[in-house]
Coordinates of C-alpha atoms and ligand atoms in Angstrom, one line a residue:
Chain A
M1 CA 0.0 0.0 0.0
N2 CA 1.1 3.4 -0.8
A3 CA 1.3 6.3 1.5
I4 CA -0.5 8.5 -1.0
Q5 CA -1.8 7.8 -4.2
F6 CA -3.3 10.4 -6.7
N7 CA -5.1 8.8 -9.8
A8 CA -5.5 11.2 -12.6
V9 CA -6.4 14.2 -10.1
G10 CA -7.4 17.5 -11.7
K11 CA -9.0 20.7 -10.5
D12 CA -10.6 23.5 -12.3
F13 CA -11.4 26.9 -10.7
G14 CA -13.9 28.1 -12.9
A15 CA -12.5 28.2 -16.5
F16 CA -8.8 27.8 -15.1
T17 CA -7.5 24.7 -15.0
A18 CA -4.8 24.2 -11.9
L19 CA -4.4 20.7 -12.0
K20 CA -4.6 18.7 -15.3
E21 CA -4.3 14.9 -14.7
V22 CA -2.0 14.4 -12.0
S23 CA -0.9 10.8 -11.0
F24 CA 1.8 9.5 -8.4
A25 CA 2.3 7.5 -5.5
V26 CA 4.4 8.3 -2.4
E27 CA 5.4 5.3 -0.8
Q28 CA 5.6 4.7 2.9
G29 CA 8.7 5.9 4.6
D30 CA 9.3 8.4 1.7
F31 CA 11.1 11.7 2.6
F32 CA 9.5 13.3 -0.7
A33 CA 9.7 16.7 -2.2
L34 CA 7.1 18.2 -4.4
L35 CA 8.7 21.0 -6.2
G36 CA 7.6 23.5 -8.6
P37 CA 7.5 27.3 -9.2
N38 CA 4.8 29.4 -7.6
G39 CA 1.3 28.7 -9.2
A40 CA 2.2 25.2 -10.3
G41 CA -0.4 23.6 -8.3
K42 CA 1.5 22.3 -5.5
T43 CA -0.7 23.9 -2.6
T44 CA -4.0 22.7 -4.5
L45 CA -2.9 19.1 -4.7
I46 CA -2.3 19.2 -1.1
S47 CA -5.5 21.0 -0.4
I48 CA -7.2 18.0 -2.1
L49 CA -5.2 15.5 -0.3
A50 CA -6.3 17.2 3.0
G51 CA -9.9 17.3 2.1
L52 CA -9.7 21.3 2.0
T53 CA -10.4 21.3 -1.6
R54 CA -12.5 18.9 -3.7
A55 CA -10.8 17.3 -6.9
T56 CA -12.9 18.0 -10.0
R57 CA -11.5 14.8 -11.3
G58 CA -9.7 11.8 -10.4
T59 CA -9.3 10.1 -6.9
T60 CA -6.7 10.5 -3.9
K61 CA -5.9 7.9 -1.3
V62 CA -3.9 8.4 1.7
M63 CA -3.0 4.9 3.4
G64 CA -5.3 3.2 1.3
L65 CA -8.3 5.4 2.3
D66 CA -10.2 7.6 -0.1
V67 CA -10.0 11.3 0.8
Q68 CA -13.8 11.8 0.1
A69 CA -15.5 8.4 0.2
D70 CA -13.6 7.4 3.5
Y71 CA -12.8 11.1 4.7
R72 CA -12.9 10.5 8.5
A73 CA -10.3 7.6 8.5
A74 CA -8.4 9.4 5.8
R75 CA -8.0 12.8 7.6
R76 CA -6.5 10.8 10.9
A77 CA -3.8 9.3 8.5
V78 CA -2.4 12.8 7.6
G79 CA -1.2 15.9 9.2
I80 CA -0.9 18.9 7.4
V81 CA 1.0 22.1 7.9
P82 CA -0.7 24.9 5.9
Q83 CA 1.3 27.2 3.7
E84 CA -0.4 30.2 5.2
L85 CA 0.3 31.3 8.7
V86 CA -2.9 30.9 10.5
F87 CA -3.7 30.9 13.9
D88 CA -6.5 31.3 16.4
P89 CA -6.0 34.5 18.3
F90 CA -8.1 33.5 21.4
F91 CA -6.1 30.9 22.9
N92 CA -2.5 29.9 23.9
V93 CA -0.2 27.1 22.6
R94 CA -1.2 24.5 24.9
E95 CA -4.8 25.1 24.5
A96 CA -4.6 25.1 20.4
L97 CA -2.8 21.7 20.8
V98 CA -5.6 20.6 23.2
F99 CA -8.2 21.3 21.0
Q100 CA -6.8 20.0 17.9
S101 CA -6.3 16.8 19.8
G102 CA -9.7 16.7 20.7
Y103 CA -11.2 17.4 17.3
F104 CA -9.4 14.4 16.3
G105 CA -11.0 12.5 19.1
I106 CA -8.0 12.2 21.5
K107 CA -9.0 13.0 25.2
H108 CA -5.8 12.8 27.0
N109 CA -2.8 13.8 24.7
D110 CA -0.8 15.5 27.4
G111 CA 2.5 13.3 27.3
W112 CA 2.8 13.6 23.5
I113 CA 1.9 17.6 23.5
D114 CA 4.7 18.0 26.0
E115 CA 7.0 15.7 23.6
I116 CA 6.0 17.9 20.4
L117 CA 6.5 21.0 22.4
H118 CA 10.0 20.0 23.7
N119 CA 11.1 18.8 20.2
L120 CA 10.1 22.1 18.7
G121 CA 11.9 24.3 21.2
L122 CA 8.3 25.6 22.5
T123 CA 8.1 24.3 25.8
D124 CA 8.5 27.7 27.6
K125 CA 6.1 29.3 25.1
A126 CA 3.1 26.5 25.9
H127 CA 1.1 29.3 28.3
T128 CA 1.8 32.1 25.6
N129 CA -0.9 33.4 23.7
M130 CA -0.8 32.7 19.8
R131 CA -0.9 36.6 19.3
A132 CA 2.0 37.3 21.2
L133 CA 4.4 34.8 19.1
S134 CA 6.6 35.5 16.6
G135 CA 6.1 34.5 13.0
G136 CA 8.8 31.6 13.3
M137 CA 7.3 30.7 16.7
K138 CA 3.7 30.6 14.9
R139 CA 5.3 28.2 12.4
R140 CA 6.4 25.8 15.1
V141 CA 2.9 25.7 16.7
M142 CA 1.4 24.9 13.3
V143 CA 3.8 22.1 12.8
A144 CA 2.9 20.8 16.3
Q145 CA -0.8 21.3 15.5
A146 CA -0.4 18.8 12.5
L147 CA 1.4 16.2 14.8
V148 CA -1.0 15.9 17.6
H149 CA -2.7 12.8 16.3
K150 CA 0.5 11.3 15.5
P151 CA 0.0 10.9 11.6
P152 CA 1.5 8.2 9.7
V153 CA 1.7 10.7 6.7
I154 CA 2.9 14.3 7.3
V155 CA 2.6 16.8 4.5
L156 CA 4.5 20.6 5.1
D157 CA 3.5 22.9 2.6
E158 CA 6.6 25.5 2.4
P159 CA 7.2 25.2 6.3
T160 CA 10.5 27.3 5.8
A161 CA 9.4 29.8 3.7
G162 CA 10.4 33.4 5.6
V163 CA 11.6 31.3 8.6
D164 CA 15.1 31.8 10.4
V165 CA 17.9 29.4 10.3
E166 CA 17.5 28.3 13.8
L167 CA 14.0 27.2 13.3
R168 CA 14.7 25.3 9.9
Q169 CA 17.5 23.4 11.8
T170 CA 15.2 22.6 14.6
L171 CA 12.4 21.5 12.0
W172 CA 14.4 19.4 10.0
S173 CA 16.1 17.5 12.9
F174 CA 12.5 16.7 14.1
V175 CA 11.2 15.8 10.9
K176 CA 14.2 13.6 10.0
S177 CA 13.6 11.9 13.3
L178 CA 10.2 11.2 12.6
N179 CA 10.8 10.1 9.1
E180 CA 13.3 7.6 10.7
K181 CA 10.6 6.4 13.1
G182 CA 8.6 5.5 9.9
H183 CA 6.5 8.4 9.3
T184 CA 6.2 9.4 5.6
I185 CA 7.3 13.0 4.8
V186 CA 6.0 15.3 2.0
L187 CA 7.2 18.7 1.8
T188 CA 7.2 21.8 -0.9
T189 CA 9.9 23.9 -0.3
H190 CA 11.9 27.1 -2.3
Y191 CA 15.0 26.0 -0.7
L192 CA 15.8 23.4 -3.2
E193 CA 19.2 22.7 -1.0
E194 CA 16.7 21.4 1.6
A195 CA 15.0 19.0 -0.8
E196 CA 18.4 17.9 -1.8
T197 CA 20.0 17.0 1.5
L198 CA 16.5 15.7 3.1
C199 CA 14.7 13.8 0.6
N200 CA 15.0 10.6 -1.2
R201 CA 12.5 11.1 -3.9
I202 CA 11.7 14.2 -6.0
A203 CA 8.6 15.3 -8.1
M204 CA 8.5 18.4 -10.2
L205 CA 4.9 20.1 -11.2
K206 CA 4.8 22.7 -13.8
R207 CA 1.3 24.8 -14.6
G208 CA -0.6 21.7 -13.1
E209 CA 1.4 18.9 -14.6
L210 CA 3.9 16.3 -13.1
I211 CA 7.0 16.7 -15.2
A212 CA 9.4 14.4 -13.5
L213 CA 9.4 12.0 -10.6
E214 CA 12.4 10.2 -9.6
D215 CA 14.7 9.2 -7.0
K216 CA 16.9 11.8 -5.7
N217 CA 20.0 10.1 -6.9
T218 CA 18.7 9.5 -10.4
M219 CA 17.5 13.1 -10.9
M220 CA 20.7 14.4 -9.6
Q221 CA 22.5 12.1 -12.3
R222 CA 20.4 13.9 -15.1
G223 CA 23.6 14.7 -17.2
A224 CA 22.8 17.9 -18.9
A225 CA 23.4 19.7 -15.9
R226 CA 26.9 18.3 -15.3
S227 CA 30.1 19.9 -16.6
V228 CA 33.8 18.9 -16.7
I229 CA 36.5 21.5 -16.2
L230 CA 39.8 20.9 -18.0
K231 CA 43.0 22.8 -16.9
L232 CA 44.9 22.9 -20.2
K233 CA 48.3 23.5 -21.7
P234 CA 48.5 25.1 -24.2
A235 CA 45.5 27.0 -23.5
Q236 CA 43.5 26.0 -26.5
L237 CA 40.6 23.7 -27.3
P238 CA 40.5 21.3 -30.1
V239 CA 37.7 22.3 -32.7
S240 CA 35.9 19.2 -32.4
L241 CA 35.3 20.2 -28.4
Q242 CA 34.1 23.6 -29.4
P243 CA 30.4 22.7 -29.3
L244 CA 30.7 21.9 -25.8
L245 CA 32.3 24.9 -24.3
I246 CA 30.1 26.7 -21.4
A247 CA 32.8 28.6 -20.1
Q248 CA 36.5 29.7 -20.4
H249 CA 38.8 31.2 -17.7
D250 CA 42.4 31.6 -19.0
N251 CA 43.5 28.0 -19.3
R252 CA 40.4 26.6 -17.5
F253 CA 37.6 25.3 -20.0
E254 CA 34.2 24.2 -18.9
L255 CA 32.6 21.6 -20.9
K256 CA 28.9 19.9 -21.1
L257 CA 29.1 16.5 -20.2
A258 CA 25.7 14.8 -21.0
D259 CA 27.1 11.5 -20.1
I260 CA 30.1 10.4 -18.2
K261 CA 31.0 8.1 -21.0
E262 CA 31.6 10.9 -23.1
L263 CA 34.8 11.9 -21.0
D264 CA 36.8 9.1 -23.1
A265 CA 36.0 10.8 -26.4
I266 CA 36.9 14.3 -24.8
L267 CA 40.2 13.2 -23.6
A268 CA 40.9 11.3 -26.5
A269 CA 40.5 14.5 -28.5
L270 CA 42.9 16.1 -26.3
R271 CA 45.7 13.8 -26.7
A272 CA 45.1 13.9 -30.7
E273 CA 46.2 17.4 -30.6
Q274 CA 48.9 16.9 -28.0
I275 CA 47.3 19.3 -25.4
T276 CA 48.3 18.3 -21.8
L277 CA 45.6 17.9 -19.3
K278 CA 47.0 19.8 -16.1
D279 CA 43.8 19.2 -13.9
L280 CA 40.0 17.9 -14.3
E281 CA 37.1 18.3 -12.2
I282 CA 33.7 17.0 -12.8
T283 CA 30.6 19.3 -11.3
Q284 CA 27.8 17.5 -9.7
P285 CA 25.1 19.5 -10.7
D286 CA 22.8 20.7 -7.8
L287 CA 19.1 20.3 -7.9
E288 CA 18.6 24.2 -8.5
E289 CA 20.3 23.8 -11.9
I290 CA 18.3 20.7 -12.7
F291 CA 15.2 22.5 -11.6
V292 CA 15.7 25.4 -13.7
Q293 CA 16.4 23.6 -16.8
M294 CA 13.5 21.3 -16.4
M295 CA 11.1 24.2 -15.8
H296 CA 12.6 25.9 -19.1
A297 CA 12.5 22.5 -21.1
Chain B
M1 CA -18.5 12.6 20.5
T2 CA -14.8 14.0 21.7
G3 CA -14.5 16.0 18.5
F4 CA -18.0 17.5 18.7
Y5 CA -17.7 18.2 22.4
T6 CA -14.3 19.7 21.8
L7 CA -15.7 22.1 19.3
F8 CA -18.3 23.2 21.4
R9 CA -16.1 24.2 24.3
K10 CA -14.0 25.7 22.0
E11 CA -16.7 27.8 20.7
V12 CA -18.2 28.5 24.3
L13 CA -14.7 29.7 25.6
R14 CA -14.3 31.7 22.6
F15 CA -17.0 33.9 23.6
W16 CA -16.6 33.6 27.5
R17 CA -13.4 35.0 27.1
V18 CA -14.4 38.0 25.8
A19 CA -17.7 38.1 28.2
F20 CA -17.5 41.9 28.5
Q21 CA -18.3 42.5 24.9
T22 CA -20.6 39.5 24.4
V23 CA -22.5 39.1 27.3
A24 CA -22.4 42.2 29.5
A25 CA -22.4 44.6 26.7
P26 CA -25.8 43.2 25.2
V27 CA -27.3 43.2 28.7
L28 CA -26.5 46.7 29.3
T29 CA -28.1 47.7 26.0
A30 CA -31.4 45.8 27.1
L31 CA -31.2 47.7 30.2
M32 CA -31.3 50.7 28.5
Y33 CA -34.0 50.0 26.4
L34 CA -36.3 48.9 29.7
L35 CA -35.3 52.2 31.4
I36 CA -36.0 54.4 28.6
F37 CA -39.3 52.5 27.4
A38 CA -40.5 51.9 30.9
H39 CA -39.9 55.4 31.9
V40 CA -41.9 56.8 29.0
L41 CA -44.7 54.2 28.7
D42 CA -45.4 52.4 32.0
A43 CA -47.9 54.9 33.1
H44 CA -49.7 54.9 29.7
V45 CA -50.0 51.4 28.3
Q46 CA -51.1 48.0 29.6
P47 CA -50.5 45.6 26.9
Y48 CA -52.7 42.8 28.2
P49 CA -55.2 43.4 30.9
G50 CA -53.4 43.4 34.5
V51 CA -49.8 43.2 33.0
Q52 CA -47.9 46.3 33.6
Y53 CA -45.7 47.3 30.4
T54 CA -42.4 47.1 32.2
A55 CA -43.4 43.4 33.1
F56 CA -44.6 43.0 29.7
L57 CA -41.2 44.1 28.0
I58 CA -38.8 42.1 30.1
P59 CA -39.3 38.8 28.5
G60 CA -39.5 40.6 25.3
L61 CA -36.1 42.2 25.5
M62 CA -34.7 39.2 27.1
M63 CA -35.7 37.0 24.2
M64 CA -34.4 39.6 21.9
S65 CA -31.0 39.7 23.3
M66 CA -30.9 35.8 23.2
L67 CA -31.7 35.9 19.5
Q68 CA -29.4 38.4 18.4
N69 CA -26.6 37.3 20.4
A70 CA -27.0 33.5 19.2
F71 CA -27.1 34.7 15.6
A72 CA -23.8 36.9 16.5
N73 CA -22.1 34.1 18.1
T74 CA -22.1 31.7 15.0
S75 CA -21.9 34.2 12.2
S76 CA -18.9 36.2 13.6
S77 CA -17.2 33.0 14.7
L78 CA -17.3 31.5 11.3
I79 CA -16.5 34.8 9.4
Q80 CA -13.5 35.4 11.5
S81 CA -12.2 31.9 11.2
K82 CA -12.8 32.0 7.1
I83 CA -10.9 35.5 6.6
T84 CA -8.2 34.9 9.0
G85 CA -8.1 31.4 7.7
N86 CA -7.7 29.3 10.9
I87 CA -10.9 27.4 9.9
V88 CA -8.3 25.0 8.4
Y89 CA -8.2 23.6 11.9
I90 CA -11.4 22.9 12.0
L91 CA -11.5 21.4 8.2
L92 CA -8.4 19.1 8.6
P93 CA -9.9 17.0 11.5
P94 CA -12.5 14.2 11.0
L95 CA -15.4 16.3 11.8
S96 CA -18.5 15.2 10.5
H97 CA -20.9 18.0 9.2
L98 CA -23.3 17.0 11.9
E99 CA -20.6 17.4 14.8
F100 CA -19.9 21.0 13.0
F101 CA -23.5 22.0 12.8
G102 CA -24.1 20.5 16.4
A103 CA -21.3 22.2 18.2
Y104 CA -21.4 25.6 16.1
T105 CA -25.3 25.8 17.1
L106 CA -25.3 24.8 20.8
A107 CA -22.4 27.1 21.3
G108 CA -24.5 30.0 19.8
A109 CA -27.4 28.8 21.6
A110 CA -25.5 28.9 24.9
R111 CA -24.6 32.4 24.4
G112 CA -28.2 33.3 23.7
F113 CA -29.0 31.7 27.4
V114 CA -26.0 33.2 29.0
V115 CA -27.2 36.9 27.8
G116 CA -30.8 36.0 28.5
A117 CA -29.9 34.9 32.0
G118 CA -27.9 38.2 32.4
V119 CA -30.9 40.4 31.2
L120 CA -33.2 38.7 33.4
L121 CA -31.1 39.0 36.4
A122 CA -30.6 42.7 35.7
T123 CA -34.0 43.4 35.1
L124 CA -35.4 41.7 38.0
V125 CA -34.8 44.9 40.1
F126 CA -37.8 46.6 38.1
S127 CA -40.4 44.1 37.9
I128 CA -40.5 40.5 38.6
P129 CA -42.6 38.6 35.7
P130 CA -44.9 35.7 37.0
F131 CA -43.3 32.5 35.4
K132 CA -46.6 31.0 34.6
Y133 CA -45.3 28.1 32.3
P134 CA -41.2 27.7 32.8
L135 CA -41.6 24.7 30.3
W136 CA -42.8 27.0 27.1
I137 CA -40.1 29.6 28.5
I138 CA -37.2 27.0 28.4
V139 CA -38.8 25.3 24.9
F140 CA -39.3 28.9 23.1
G141 CA -35.7 29.9 24.5
L142 CA -34.0 26.7 23.3
L143 CA -35.8 26.5 19.8
G144 CA -35.4 30.4 19.1
C145 CA -32.0 30.6 19.9
S146 CA -31.1 27.3 18.1
L147 CA -32.7 28.7 15.0
M148 CA -31.0 32.1 15.2
A149 CA -27.8 30.3 15.8
I150 CA -28.2 28.1 12.6
L151 CA -29.4 31.2 10.6
G152 CA -25.9 32.7 11.8
L153 CA -24.3 29.6 10.8
I154 CA -25.8 30.1 7.1
A155 CA -24.9 33.7 7.1
G156 CA -21.2 33.0 8.4
I157 CA -21.0 30.4 5.3
W158 CA -22.4 32.4 2.9
A159 CA -20.6 35.9 3.7
E160 CA -17.2 36.4 2.3
K161 CA -16.3 39.8 4.1
F162 CA -17.4 41.6 7.3
D163 CA -19.6 43.9 5.5
Q164 CA -21.7 41.3 3.8
L165 CA -22.2 40.0 7.3
A166 CA -23.2 43.3 8.5
A167 CA -25.6 43.8 5.8
F168 CA -27.3 40.5 6.8
Q169 CA -27.7 41.7 10.3
N170 CA -28.8 45.2 9.7
F171 CA -31.3 44.6 7.0
L172 CA -32.6 41.1 7.8
I173 CA -32.2 40.4 11.6
M174 CA -32.4 43.6 13.0
P175 CA -36.0 44.4 11.3
L176 CA -37.1 40.9 12.2
T177 CA -36.2 41.1 15.6
F178 CA -37.5 44.9 16.1
L179 CA -40.8 44.4 14.3
S180 CA -41.4 41.3 16.2
G181 CA -43.5 42.8 19.2
V182 CA -40.6 43.0 21.5
F183 CA -42.2 46.4 22.3
Y184 CA -45.7 46.3 21.8
S185 CA -48.6 43.7 21.6
I186 CA -49.2 43.5 17.8
H187 CA -52.9 43.8 18.6
S188 CA -52.1 47.5 19.1
L189 CA -51.2 47.7 15.5
P190 CA -53.2 48.5 12.3
P191 CA -54.6 45.5 10.8
F192 CA -51.8 45.6 7.7
W193 CA -48.9 45.5 10.1
Q194 CA -50.6 43.0 12.1
S195 CA -50.6 40.6 9.1
V196 CA -47.1 41.3 8.3
S197 CA -46.0 40.5 11.5
H198 CA -47.6 37.3 10.8
F199 CA -45.1 36.6 8.3
N200 CA -42.4 37.2 10.7
P201 CA -41.0 34.0 12.5
V202 CA -39.5 35.7 15.3
F203 CA -42.8 37.2 16.3
Y204 CA -43.8 33.8 17.1
M205 CA -40.5 33.0 19.0
I206 CA -41.1 36.1 21.2
D207 CA -45.0 35.6 21.4
G208 CA -44.6 32.0 22.6
F209 CA -41.7 33.1 25.0
R210 CA -43.9 35.8 26.4
Y211 CA -46.7 33.2 26.8
G212 CA -44.4 31.2 29.1
F213 CA -44.3 34.2 31.5
F214 CA -47.8 35.5 31.5
G215 CA -50.0 32.7 30.3
I216 CA -51.6 35.4 27.6
S217 CA -50.2 36.0 24.0
D218 CA -51.3 37.3 20.7
V219 CA -51.6 33.6 19.0
N220 CA -51.6 30.1 20.4
P221 CA -48.5 29.0 21.6
W222 CA -49.1 25.6 19.9
H223 CA -49.6 27.5 16.7
S224 CA -46.3 29.6 17.4
L225 CA -44.4 26.1 18.3
A226 CA -45.5 24.9 15.2
V227 CA -44.0 28.0 12.9
V228 CA -40.9 27.9 14.8
G229 CA -40.5 24.2 14.6
F230 CA -41.1 24.3 11.0
T231 CA -38.9 27.4 10.3
L232 CA -36.0 25.7 12.6
A233 CA -36.5 22.5 10.4
I234 CA -36.0 24.3 7.1
L235 CA -33.0 26.2 8.2
T236 CA -31.6 23.1 9.7
L237 CA -31.9 21.2 6.3
I238 CA -30.3 24.2 4.4
S239 CA -27.5 24.6 6.8
L240 CA -26.6 20.9 6.8
S241 CA -26.7 20.7 3.1
L242 CA -24.5 23.7 2.8
I243 CA -21.6 22.3 5.4
K244 CA -22.1 18.8 3.7
S245 CA -21.5 20.0 0.2
G246 CA -18.5 22.2 1.5
Y247 CA -20.6 25.5 0.0
K248 CA -17.9 28.4 0.2
I249 CA -15.6 26.4 2.6
R250 CA -14.1 23.5 1.0
R251 CA -13.6 25.1 -2.3
Ligands
ADP1 N1 -9.6 29.3 -4.8 C1 -9.0 29.4 -5.9 N2 -9.5 30.3 -6.9 C2 -8.8 30.4 -8.2 N3 -7.5 29.9 -8.6 C3 -7.0 29.3 -7.5 C4 -7.6 29.1 -6.1 N4 -6.5 28.5 -5.4 C5 -5.5 28.5 -6.4 N5 -5.6 28.9 -7.6 C6 -4.9 29.1 -8.6 O1 -4.3 27.8 -9.0 C7 -3.1 27.8 -9.4 C8 -2.3 27.0 -8.5 O2 -2.2 27.5 -7.2 P1 -1.1 26.6 -6.0 O3 -1.8 25.4 -5.8 O4 -1.5 27.5 -4.9 O5 0.1 26.8 -6.3 P2 1.6 26.5 -5.8 O6 1.4 26.0 -4.2 O7 2.4 25.6 -6.5 O8 2.3 27.8 -5.6 C9 -2.7 29.2 -9.4 O9 -2.6 29.8 -10.6 C10 -3.6 29.9 -8.2 O10 -3.7 31.5 -8.7
MG2 MG1 1.7 26.8 -2.6

């Protein structure tokens, strides 16, 4: 059973199609990144999963439970941290968490609430009114609210947008520990290095369509974004290699390297013209470059 | 059950925390009406034989405050949650549409009852109405407050901005409650306005409620009960189907 299953999910807002026909699965135990530029449809997809929005087409399941037909069980299986900073100004942090537990039918949850508060660095804010918290602290409470019912699937919609470094670290180490304990994590983020270091699988959305879904390692291998830097003596490039040239600084030439196997041919071309190779460096593409390339493809 | 009870408790705490605005203020307003109208009219008007105007006015004012506050509680809570976005915390958990409906409605009715009790206590110094049929008082209080809480629920779901809600309140709720025989027996009205009043469900709530105090009313309390019960049933069905469909809430 998959943690999340989208089957040909589509959403129209009037005449505007926010999601076309999105199908993919998040496996149990995944640390999954959902990437895409603003307006790609990430939040809409998450809202459908959460039951906040109804899909126009298709079906969505969480832990095998249909989010519409079996909405009560489905909602127990998932914890959502919404993108917008929202809070109830009438209550303090602990009250917010006790109420949230109650909505999920959990009466005595103090032990787990204390644990969440501790792990998110909120213990000494427990009796502070939500209104009096800074933005970063409110964001932590939102994460806590998503966890009161110990959901097997946790979805964070841009949890670190506009948030200080300290929170990012606290948050990620906590979320990582939850993932290690078996919770499936889905996150959307604009900080691609976060997705790169944390996630094992990555999906990309563009204008309401899924354009890629791969293991992170496979995606990182996408050659087009990789290059090789050659330090040459004399500082000249064989004509046959000119089409590959990306940049040149003095005797350093950066060449496109679509496939690692092409390295042989490049070295052969150098040898043929008796150009000495002084140094060689293969750059790993970062997700940012892959992302930009794929979005412009 | 825990989910329903938690939401109910949260909604009650929400107004209780700011009881100065949500309870004390409407009690004071009712007291002002009583002071002014009773002072001006007590010597001149006797709405029912043997019933002084001040005594007559108290149940009407009490019920009017109850109804307005039951409406205000659900409608303002919902629109605030919608506008600030924190309604997601109610929408994400596995609450059924019945739990949602029941918790908001009962909390609204609870505010109505607290305000009603306040008005009654504050006005006891002026006149003690006879409490002839307490059961009728409770039945009409409960049905009336629930009905208005449900109307507030519908208004809160429908309105997208505070001024839309204010329009609903000023152009529907206020006229309905003021022109319902709170301040007069409709028998003292010209025939045309008497028949208009008969199309106002709030008139029956007030009239039935007042019957419980004096044992006298403009129409038979069973008739009033039927009208109020029927209106309540219709509004319940409308609001349940709105909540179930996710109208303006789950887009
Ligand atoms: N309630 C709505 N009504 C109309 N259009 C919407 C609504 N919600 C989202 N959209 C549109 O759908 C598209 C996808 O939005 P969203 O899912 O928020 O994107 P993302 O989270 O990837 O930035 C955007 O073009 C947005 O303007
Ligand atoms: Mg978004």
